[in-house]
Amino acid sequence: MADAEAICEAVTRANMRFVPTKTPEQQSCLMLHRTRHLFIRQQTAVINSIRAHLAEFGIVAPVGRRGVRELLHIVADPSDKRVSEIARACLAALGTQLVDLKEQILEFDRMIMAWHRSNQTSKRLHYIPGGGPMLATALVASIADPRTFRSGRNFSAWIVLVDPKGYEGTGEAQHQNARSCCGDQVN
């Protein structure tokens, strides 16, 4: 009941701004981006776990994809006695999970590219310097109606590139635990 009263109160206020509704297509694309981002975080966690567990056995490798491949080759080699059988089984399961995550992320990338190719606005945004298909599709999916922004500064404030109230002090925007319009961490 209190929610309904608050909504009625908000509608009567002259300075109240409303968020345009996203289309199901936009909501689906946002879900695609967010799920991809979740899988990337999980991939990083699995890689860090593999590295940490093998470091306990004194086995380290260079940072990067090549280093992870080296570690997984050690895990796959049953003649390498530096890793116990129990540890090898656990690490092999992590390696399998890592492969599955990578395949799923690549599938999400293909789906995002297909969505990008089918959307005219996304194709136009692709050519902005510093942009690309990922940024273009994320923007198209996030912004229901670009006319909502009266200026480029309003848009910049919305994505937390600038302080919405203006610069203070040193000329740099200060954000503690800043979040974008979607609640995503920006620091």
XYZ file of C-alpha atoms in Angstrom:
187
model
C 0.000 0.000 0.000
C 2.841 2.384 0.866
C 4.451 1.716 -2.530
C 1.253 2.636 -4.355
C 0.986 5.855 -2.342
C 4.605 6.730 -3.128
C 4.008 6.160 -6.848
C 0.918 8.380 -6.788
C 2.889 11.075 -4.948
C 5.757 10.872 -7.459
C 3.416 11.284 -10.427
C 2.046 14.549 -9.028
C 5.477 16.183 -8.662
C 6.458 18.500 -11.497
C 10.220 17.907 -11.250
C 9.978 14.115 -11.247
C 11.882 12.424 -14.082
C 10.764 9.070 -15.400
C 12.843 6.336 -16.997
C 11.648 5.139 -20.417
C 10.786 1.457 -20.630
C 13.263 -0.771 -22.441
C 12.059 -3.062 -25.192
C 12.268 -6.835 -24.677
C 15.075 -6.819 -27.268
C 17.058 -4.288 -25.195
C 16.426 -6.208 -21.975
C 17.610 -9.414 -23.640
C 20.802 -7.766 -24.885
C 21.497 -6.346 -21.414
C 21.013 -9.811 -19.941
C 23.469 -11.155 -22.508
C 26.093 -8.553 -21.527
C 25.601 -9.089 -17.807
C 25.731 -12.873 -18.082
C 28.905 -12.623 -20.168
C 30.404 -10.329 -17.527
C 29.476 -12.821 -14.782
C 31.145 -15.653 -16.691
C 34.295 -13.562 -17.186
C 34.447 -12.932 -13.427
C 33.980 -16.664 -12.816
C 36.735 -17.445 -15.331
C 39.087 -15.093 -13.495
C 38.194 -16.736 -10.178
C 38.895 -20.223 -11.568
C 42.241 -19.110 -13.035
C 43.241 -17.512 -9.727
C 42.198 -20.662 -7.889
C 44.298 -22.895 -10.159
C 47.301 -20.600 -9.728
C 46.888 -20.424 -5.940
C 46.461 -24.174 -5.484
C 49.503 -24.985 -7.599
C 51.538 -22.283 -5.842
C 50.902 -24.248 -2.620
C 52.882 -27.053 -4.272
C 55.593 -24.602 -5.343
C 54.492 -24.608 -8.973
C 54.155 -21.173 -10.572
C 53.920 -19.959 -14.155
C 53.989 -16.607 -15.956
C 50.898 -14.431 -15.871
C 48.604 -14.707 -18.876
C 47.045 -17.373 -21.046
C 50.347 -19.079 -21.748
C 51.033 -19.431 -18.029
C 47.628 -20.982 -17.369
C 48.179 -23.421 -20.260
C 51.527 -24.416 -18.712
C 49.856 -25.068 -15.371
C 47.092 -27.135 -16.953
C 49.700 -29.219 -18.826
C 51.362 -29.972 -15.489
C 47.989 -31.019 -14.056
C 47.275 -33.239 -17.084
C 50.653 -35.004 -16.840
C 50.241 -38.025 -14.512
C 54.013 -38.591 -14.481
C 54.566 -35.213 -12.757
C 54.810 -36.262 -9.099
C 54.826 -32.707 -7.698
C 51.015 -32.822 -7.559
C 49.175 -35.486 -5.547
C 46.388 -37.506 -7.153
C 43.691 -35.834 -5.046
C 45.004 -32.375 -5.935
C 45.291 -33.417 -9.586
C 41.621 -34.498 -9.624
C 40.512 -31.184 -8.100
C 42.677 -29.164 -10.480
C 41.472 -31.193 -13.469
C 37.878 -30.354 -12.502
C 38.840 -26.670 -12.338
C 40.515 -26.999 -15.745
C 37.351 -28.514 -17.217
C 35.293 -25.707 -15.715
C 37.707 -23.159 -17.198
C 37.358 -24.663 -20.679
C 33.554 -24.651 -20.376
C 33.542 -21.009 -19.246
C 35.773 -19.971 -22.153
C 33.485 -21.725 -24.648
C 30.414 -20.073 -23.141
C 32.047 -16.619 -23.212
C 32.910 -17.108 -26.891
C 29.292 -18.099 -27.556
C 28.106 -14.919 -25.808
C 30.550 -12.915 -27.944
C 29.044 -14.465 -31.097
C 25.519 -13.679 -29.886
C 26.469 -10.064 -29.133
C 28.020 -9.708 -32.602
C 24.868 -11.130 -34.208
C 22.733 -8.671 -32.222
C 25.098 -5.864 -33.239
C 24.822 -6.741 -36.945
C 21.025 -6.771 -36.726
C 20.713 -3.355 -35.029
C 21.170 -0.185 -37.108
C 21.821 2.088 -34.105
C 24.489 -0.261 -32.809
C 26.147 -0.311 -36.243
C 26.283 3.508 -36.269
C 27.720 3.680 -32.727
C 30.392 1.127 -33.650
C 32.293 3.767 -35.619
C 32.760 6.176 -32.693
C 36.505 6.316 -31.911
C 37.315 4.089 -28.953
C 34.094 2.142 -29.374
C 33.299 -1.175 -30.901
C 30.543 -3.764 -31.052
C 30.590 -4.493 -27.301
C 30.256 -0.840 -26.306
C 27.761 -0.101 -29.073
C 25.440 -2.953 -28.131
C 25.705 -2.133 -24.423
C 24.759 1.495 -25.078
C 21.835 0.635 -27.338
C 20.568 -1.896 -24.803
C 21.002 0.450 -21.825
C 19.452 3.593 -23.258
C 15.764 3.208 -24.012
C 15.454 6.693 -25.545
C 18.573 8.802 -26.297
C 16.420 11.948 -26.432
C 16.190 11.662 -22.650
C 19.560 13.417 -22.477
C 19.434 17.142 -23.146
C 23.187 17.304 -23.724
C 26.313 15.224 -23.954
C 27.130 16.275 -20.401
C 23.847 14.785 -19.150
C 24.766 11.520 -20.868
C 28.302 11.660 -19.391
C 26.851 12.177 -15.923
C 24.458 9.271 -16.472
C 27.344 6.894 -17.162
C 29.373 8.590 -14.393
C 32.105 10.001 -16.613
C 31.657 13.417 -14.994
C 30.247 14.587 -11.694
C 26.560 15.360 -12.283
C 26.762 18.383 -9.979
C 29.874 19.798 -11.631
C 33.555 19.628 -10.838
C 34.808 20.461 -7.374
C 38.219 21.331 -5.989
C 40.966 19.957 -8.207
C 38.868 19.813 -11.356
C 38.444 16.069 -11.127
C 35.222 14.308 -10.350
C 35.365 12.550 -6.995
C 33.376 9.333 -6.703
C 33.488 6.968 -3.793
C 31.985 3.620 -4.662
C 30.540 5.241 -7.785
C 27.938 3.262 -9.654
C 26.580 3.693 -13.147
C 22.892 4.060 -13.890
C 22.593 0.286 -13.924
C 24.254 -0.134 -10.537
C 27.549 -1.291 -12.049
C 30.759 -0.346 -10.192
C 32.724 2.267 -12.168
C 35.903 2.669 -10.067
